[in-house]
Amino acid sequence: MLSELLLTEINRLNQQAKLPLHRQLYEALRRAILEGKLAADERLPSSRDLVQDLHLSRNTVVAALNQLTVEGYLISRVGSGTFVNPKVPQRLPRPSRVSKPPAQRLSQRGQALSTLFCASELEVQPFTPGIADFSAFPVALWQRLQNKHWRMTYPDMLDYSSSGGYAPLRRAVADYLRVFRSVPLEVDQIIITSGTQESLELCSQLLANHADTVWLEDPAYWGACKAFMATGLSLHAVPVDDQGMAPKAADSATPPRLIYVTPSHQYPTGAVMSLARRHQILSLARQHQAWILEDDYDSEFRFSGPPISSLAGLDTEERVIYLGSFSKVLYPGLKLGYMVVPKGLAAAFKRAHYDLNRPGQMPVQAALAEFIDMGHFASALRRARQSYAQRRQSLLAALQPCLGKHAQITGAEQGLHLCLRLPDELDDKALALQLGKLGLLVRPLSAYCLGRSDLRGLVIGYGYAPLAEIEHFGPLMAKALVQELASFEA
Amino acid sequence: MLSELLLTEINRLNQQAKLPLHRQLYEALRRAILEGKLAADERLPSSRDLVQDLHLSRNTVVAALNQLTVEGYLISRVGSGTFVNPKVPQRLPRPSRVSKPPAQRLSQRGQALSTLFCASELEVQPFTPGIADFSAFPVALWQRLQNKHWRMTYPDMLDYSSSGGYAPLRRAVADYLRVFRSVPLEVDQIIITSGTQESLELCSQLLANHADTVWLEDPAYWGACKAFMATGLSLHAVPVDDQGMAPKAADSATPPRLIYVTPSHQYPTGAVMSLARRHQILSLARQHQAWILEDDYDSEFRFSGPPISSLAGLDTEERVIYLGSFSKVLYPGLKLGYMVVPKGLAAAFKRAHYDLNRPGQMPVQAALAEFIDMGHFASALRRARQSYAQRRQSLLAALQPCLGKHAQITGAEQGLHLCLRLPDELDDKALALQLGKLGLLVRPLSAYCLGRSDLRGLVIGYGYAPLAEIEHFGPLMAKALVQELASFEA
């Protein structure tokens, strides 16, 4: 009876994977004990009997019994044999539906983190915003560079990095930022991270305490909301106007520890922060002894004129942390970004980053450094900029019929998306759903709003949609919008 | 005068990097304004004059002036020319030492995170614990696999992954865990993360609220302490004995929301959690409605007998999250690990993971899946296990002269380090410093203690030290220890 049970189980295990025989017997006996098929204090057949019944070698049987004895499933009683240890609690019958429904088993913050500001459910389709077209990424060249660095890789390159990242990559990033973003900096201030989410969490963890206030733009970038929620900050929404975040005197009643802004191209409205506003934000930061997190997420893709100087470039008091990412010029899954931290904080940031996040990926960092140094980054950027400008043009042309008093494009000619402002009385969420049914995945502007309820519109991405798709789907969208807006024209 | 200033600045910019001319002029003018060299309301020379003085084309000059006007540095007054906008605040002189010293500018939690439980300062040397020998990693093979997958890469592989990771990798991990760790699971429960630190933070964020209690082993793994601190948990230290974490009735006065354990090889003491203790922990988790985080960090490197079943394998109520990493068998900088979450939580975990961390690295995940499926993981493991067993043997042999009543090796024959228990009156921190001066970087056991003060010893890694180094340095260490212990023998 026991032999049969064991043989069946062994046979089943054998089909699943090639385990050594003694391990199969061990597992079969263990399951029999836990499932109560071998009762507490039950005496096992002698190893000699088991050898015979199961057609296994003596070594196999002895190894399995020894391990079970070591682990406490079996006990040996001298002179009388081997028994099932009565102290082994048998596997309880799996409670069918005793356990709470899953959502209730997450913590309160877990529920918030898994339900609020979630982009994950959305498919990537024309016109999902915020996504670059990585289909044009020069995979063959990238592979060549990676290979070169893997060939040269010495063991240290396989380890974690405790110095803020691969030195030549940090140099390349510093050169780029000095010249193109007017950020005055030393290489030592650059920290390579796994992207903006990690940068944001780290800034929040190191510069703010739990329940400290972060000022966010309203409407805001979801990823930042999420990172601040995850790190326990209290979110204070400051409405955005056509010059970017527009703090009023009343906002200072909720003094910030962090101020998170996207000044070069507000996400999602597209507003460019004016110079006066930049100085206002810097002065508020000084007044409140707060830090500014400047997320310069798509400043690379400005289509008309050079970008406006970064806040980091205007900062005279080391109050700005500048955040950037490579995912929009290379590809999202690369998982490399960077931050520029004030000199006085660089050592503490590197130490905490290493100990919290264990950064690695040095061969990829090396390939990226060479990608930049050899000019491939600049040419990828040039190509991408041209291609996105074309797409934007094409989308604008297609939308022309629906533009007018009740529908305006807001923001600068930059980035991978545009924001179409619609009448305040319009239900933009219903409209986005309706467009979704036509295969046009856009996002309602109101979905990005934190506190205000006066903004309606659509956030339309053109980064991921090839020109041909824009030419095909753009007019469809315009037609649907013209219909929707007809009632307002009346 | 202005022309000279501008030309000097342009010349300087030109040496730094190849900017377009209009950008150089823009930058030169901008700096002159911010630094007060061009005063508020000062009238600029006409563009015609600038063209002549600077020997630049009209287009260049107009582009620069336009951009500065758009940004608000300059204003045009119809009929009278272009002026420096009086609203531009001039760059304040950099306050020399007005700002607080850096350490004070971190938040309280930032100070804790950048100073407590830091491993980052330590060099990797013989006998730093916790580090595997990645010098033997088959780089050429890995490169071949990566190349293969990069060649086959379709654009989606370059994107983030919202499904918990690359499906074949999740399947490979599930097969491995089912067979070798007796974890009953479905592929859908596996989530590929960037390593154990990310796994721990995510579990804490999703399953606990701020200020909830986590029970930790005392002594404990630093990385886990850090992750729980960063996510705002309250740390409750439960002393470890030779059967692992040993909760007493008094501990239940501080009921846990999470219980973090390393049952297969307690870090750093090496204790293997007994079966009875495993059932006690499971039963406490049930009683407190708590989650168990089972960190099975080095169960692959067990040198005698098969590993004891995981807590996840004994769990009947979906209370265990099982955590593993690839960094010890492949290499640390790979940044890939995994967790097994209960079925009911898998969807919420994937969503939150995507939205918080934006996981990526799909081509690397594909290469790793094939590395496992083709048996390379198993053979790397076999080779590593043999090599670490040898190193352990050699280290034990070298330490033999100092072992005795006052110095004992604790824990199982497993992993990449051993724990040498020393007399309670000995200053193990001073001893570790003293050994450090001989080039022997070990860690004092007391440095891992959270609340208790009764543990003295050394945590000695043999994972990273080649056999020859152990043979050379081991006897040196033994000699120093014998001297140190002489006073206790008297």
mmCIF file of N, CA, C and O in Angstrom, chain B residues 114-144:
data_model
loop_
_atom_site.group_PDB
_atom_site.id
_atom_site.type_symbol
_atom_site.label_atom_id
_atom_site.label_comp_id
_atom_site.label_asym_id
_atom_site.label_seq_id
_atom_site.Cartn_x
_atom_site.Cartn_y
_atom_site.Cartn_z
ATOM 1 N N SER B 114 21.557 56.894 4.555
ATOM 2 C CA SER B 114 22.898 56.998 3.991
ATOM 3 C C SER B 114 23.991 56.705 5.008
ATOM 4 O O SER B 114 25.168 56.775 4.688
ATOM 5 N N THR B 115 23.597 56.361 6.253
ATOM 6 C CA THR B 115 24.656 56.060 7.229
ATOM 7 C C THR B 115 24.509 54.688 7.892
ATOM 8 O O THR B 115 25.501 54.103 8.302
ATOM 9 N N LEU B 116 23.273 54.157 7.997
ATOM 10 C CA LEU B 116 23.101 52.874 8.687
ATOM 11 C C LEU B 116 23.167 51.694 7.716
ATOM 12 O O LEU B 116 22.725 51.801 6.581
ATOM 13 N N PHE B 117 23.667 50.581 8.195
ATOM 14 C CA PHE B 117 23.694 49.337 7.423
ATOM 15 C C PHE B 117 24.317 49.528 6.037
ATOM 16 O O PHE B 117 23.768 49.078 5.037
ATOM 17 N N CYS B 118 25.433 50.237 5.963
ATOM 18 C CA CYS B 118 26.063 50.494 4.671
ATOM 19 C C CYS B 118 27.187 49.515 4.411
ATOM 20 O O CYS B 118 28.121 49.408 5.192
ATOM 21 N N ALA B 119 27.078 48.808 3.303
ATOM 22 C CA ALA B 119 28.145 47.896 2.915
ATOM 23 C C ALA B 119 29.028 48.550 1.865
ATOM 24 O O ALA B 119 30.089 48.061 1.534
ATOM 25 N N SER B 120 28.579 49.702 1.365
ATOM 26 C CA SER B 120 29.207 50.283 0.186
ATOM 27 C C SER B 120 30.655 50.699 0.393
ATOM 28 O O SER B 120 31.428 50.760 -0.543
ATOM 29 N N GLU B 121 31.025 50.967 1.624
ATOM 30 C CA GLU B 121 32.369 51.483 1.857
ATOM 31 C C GLU B 121 33.433 50.393 1.775
ATOM 32 O O GLU B 121 34.604 50.671 1.662
ATOM 33 N N LEU B 122 32.989 49.158 1.870
ATOM 34 C CA LEU B 122 33.957 48.067 1.948
ATOM 35 C C LEU B 122 34.472 47.667 0.582
ATOM 36 O O LEU B 122 33.711 47.505 -0.358
ATOM 37 N N GLU B 123 35.757 47.496 0.493
ATOM 38 C CA GLU B 123 36.322 46.937 -0.723
ATOM 39 C C GLU B 123 35.993 45.456 -0.803
ATOM 40 O O GLU B 123 35.787 44.795 0.204
ATOM 41 N N VAL B 124 35.977 44.951 -2.024
ATOM 42 C CA VAL B 124 35.813 43.518 -2.195
ATOM 43 C C VAL B 124 37.200 42.879 -2.161
ATOM 44 O O VAL B 124 38.035 43.166 -3.003
ATOM 45 N N GLN B 125 37.420 42.054 -1.170
ATOM 46 C CA GLN B 125 38.731 41.475 -0.889
ATOM 47 C C GLN B 125 38.478 40.095 -0.309
ATOM 48 O O GLN B 125 37.366 39.807 0.108
ATOM 49 N N PRO B 126 39.544 39.233 -0.232
ATOM 50 C CA PRO B 126 39.328 38.081 0.599
ATOM 51 C C PRO B 126 39.016 38.631 1.974
ATOM 52 O O PRO B 126 39.732 39.515 2.435
ATOM 53 N N PHE B 127 38.202 38.305 2.550
ATOM 54 C CA PHE B 127 37.134 37.472 2.909
ATOM 55 C C PHE B 127 35.844 38.236 3.142
ATOM 56 O O PHE B 127 35.136 37.953 4.051
ATOM 57 N N THR B 128 35.596 39.245 2.268
ATOM 58 C CA THR B 128 34.330 39.981 2.371
ATOM 59 C C THR B 128 33.177 38.998 2.171
ATOM 60 O O THR B 128 33.143 38.294 1.167
ATOM 61 N N PRO B 129 32.267 38.932 3.121
ATOM 62 C CA PRO B 129 31.188 37.944 2.972
ATOM 63 C C PRO B 129 30.118 38.378 1.974
ATOM 64 O O PRO B 129 30.013 39.552 1.640
ATOM 65 N N GLY B 130 29.337 37.402 1.531
ATOM 66 C CA GLY B 130 28.151 37.685 0.734
ATOM 67 C C GLY B 130 28.402 37.892 -0.739
ATOM 68 O O GLY B 130 27.502 38.224 -1.486
ATOM 69 N N ILE B 131 29.633 37.677 -1.171
ATOM 70 C CA ILE B 131 29.925 37.942 -2.581
ATOM 71 C C ILE B 131 30.339 36.653 -3.271
ATOM 72 O O ILE B 131 31.184 35.904 -2.784
ATOM 73 N N ALA B 132 29.724 36.389 -4.416
ATOM 74 C CA ALA B 132 30.046 35.194 -5.170
ATOM 75 C C ALA B 132 31.239 35.478 -6.079
ATOM 76 O O ALA B 132 31.598 36.627 -6.307
ATOM 77 N N ASP B 133 31.848 34.437 -6.584
ATOM 78 C CA ASP B 133 32.965 34.593 -7.497
ATOM 79 C C ASP B 133 32.431 34.629 -8.923
ATOM 80 O O ASP B 133 32.178 33.601 -9.529
ATOM 81 N N PHE B 134 32.259 35.850 -9.427
ATOM 82 C CA PHE B 134 31.704 35.967 -10.773
ATOM 83 C C PHE B 134 32.804 35.984 -11.819
ATOM 84 O O PHE B 134 32.531 36.141 -12.995
ATOM 85 N N SER B 135 34.070 35.823 -11.372
ATOM 86 C CA SER B 135 35.159 35.824 -12.353
ATOM 87 C C SER B 135 35.081 34.590 -13.249
ATOM 88 O O SER B 135 35.615 34.575 -14.341
ATOM 89 N N ALA B 136 34.390 33.558 -12.769
ATOM 90 C CA ALA B 136 34.301 32.324 -13.562
ATOM 91 C C ALA B 136 33.070 32.330 -14.468
ATOM 92 O O ALA B 136 32.805 31.369 -15.170
ATOM 93 N N PHE B 137 32.319 33.398 -14.472
ATOM 94 C CA PHE B 137 31.103 33.442 -15.276
ATOM 95 C C PHE B 137 31.450 33.270 -16.763
ATOM 96 O O PHE B 137 32.367 33.910 -17.270
ATOM 97 N N PRO B 138 30.724 32.388 -17.453
ATOM 98 C CA PRO B 138 31.056 32.119 -18.867
ATOM 99 C C PRO B 138 30.646 33.274 -19.788
ATOM 100 O O PRO B 138 29.603 33.220 -20.440
ATOM 101 N N VAL B 139 31.501 34.295 -19.823
ATOM 102 C CA VAL B 139 31.168 35.523 -20.550
ATOM 103 C C VAL B 139 30.922 35.262 -22.036
ATOM 104 O O VAL B 139 29.976 35.797 -22.624
ATOM 105 N N ALA B 140 31.748 34.409 -22.648
ATOM 106 C CA ALA B 140 31.617 34.197 -24.097
ATOM 107 C C ALA B 140 30.268 33.541 -24.415
ATOM 108 O O ALA B 140 29.576 33.942 -25.352
ATOM 109 N N LEU B 141 29.924 32.543 -23.642
ATOM 110 C CA LEU B 141 28.630 31.873 -23.837
ATOM 111 C C LEU B 141 27.480 32.865 -23.647
ATOM 112 O O LEU B 141 26.531 32.915 -24.430
ATOM 113 N N TRP B 142 27.582 33.648 -22.616
ATOM 114 C CA TRP B 142 26.534 34.621 -22.298
ATOM 115 C C TRP B 142 26.359 35.628 -23.447
ATOM 116 O O TRP B 142 25.254 35.983 -23.839
ATOM 117 N N GLN B 143 27.498 36.028 -23.984
ATOM 118 C CA GLN B 143 27.492 36.972 -25.098
ATOM 119 C C GLN B 143 26.809 36.345 -26.314
ATOM 120 O O GLN B 143 26.035 36.996 -27.006
ATOM 121 N N ARG B 144 27.094 35.055 -26.542
ATOM 122 C CA ARG B 144 26.481 34.351 -27.676
ATOM 123 C C ARG B 144 24.956 34.332 -27.499
ATOM 124 O O ARG B 144 24.213 34.617 -28.433
#
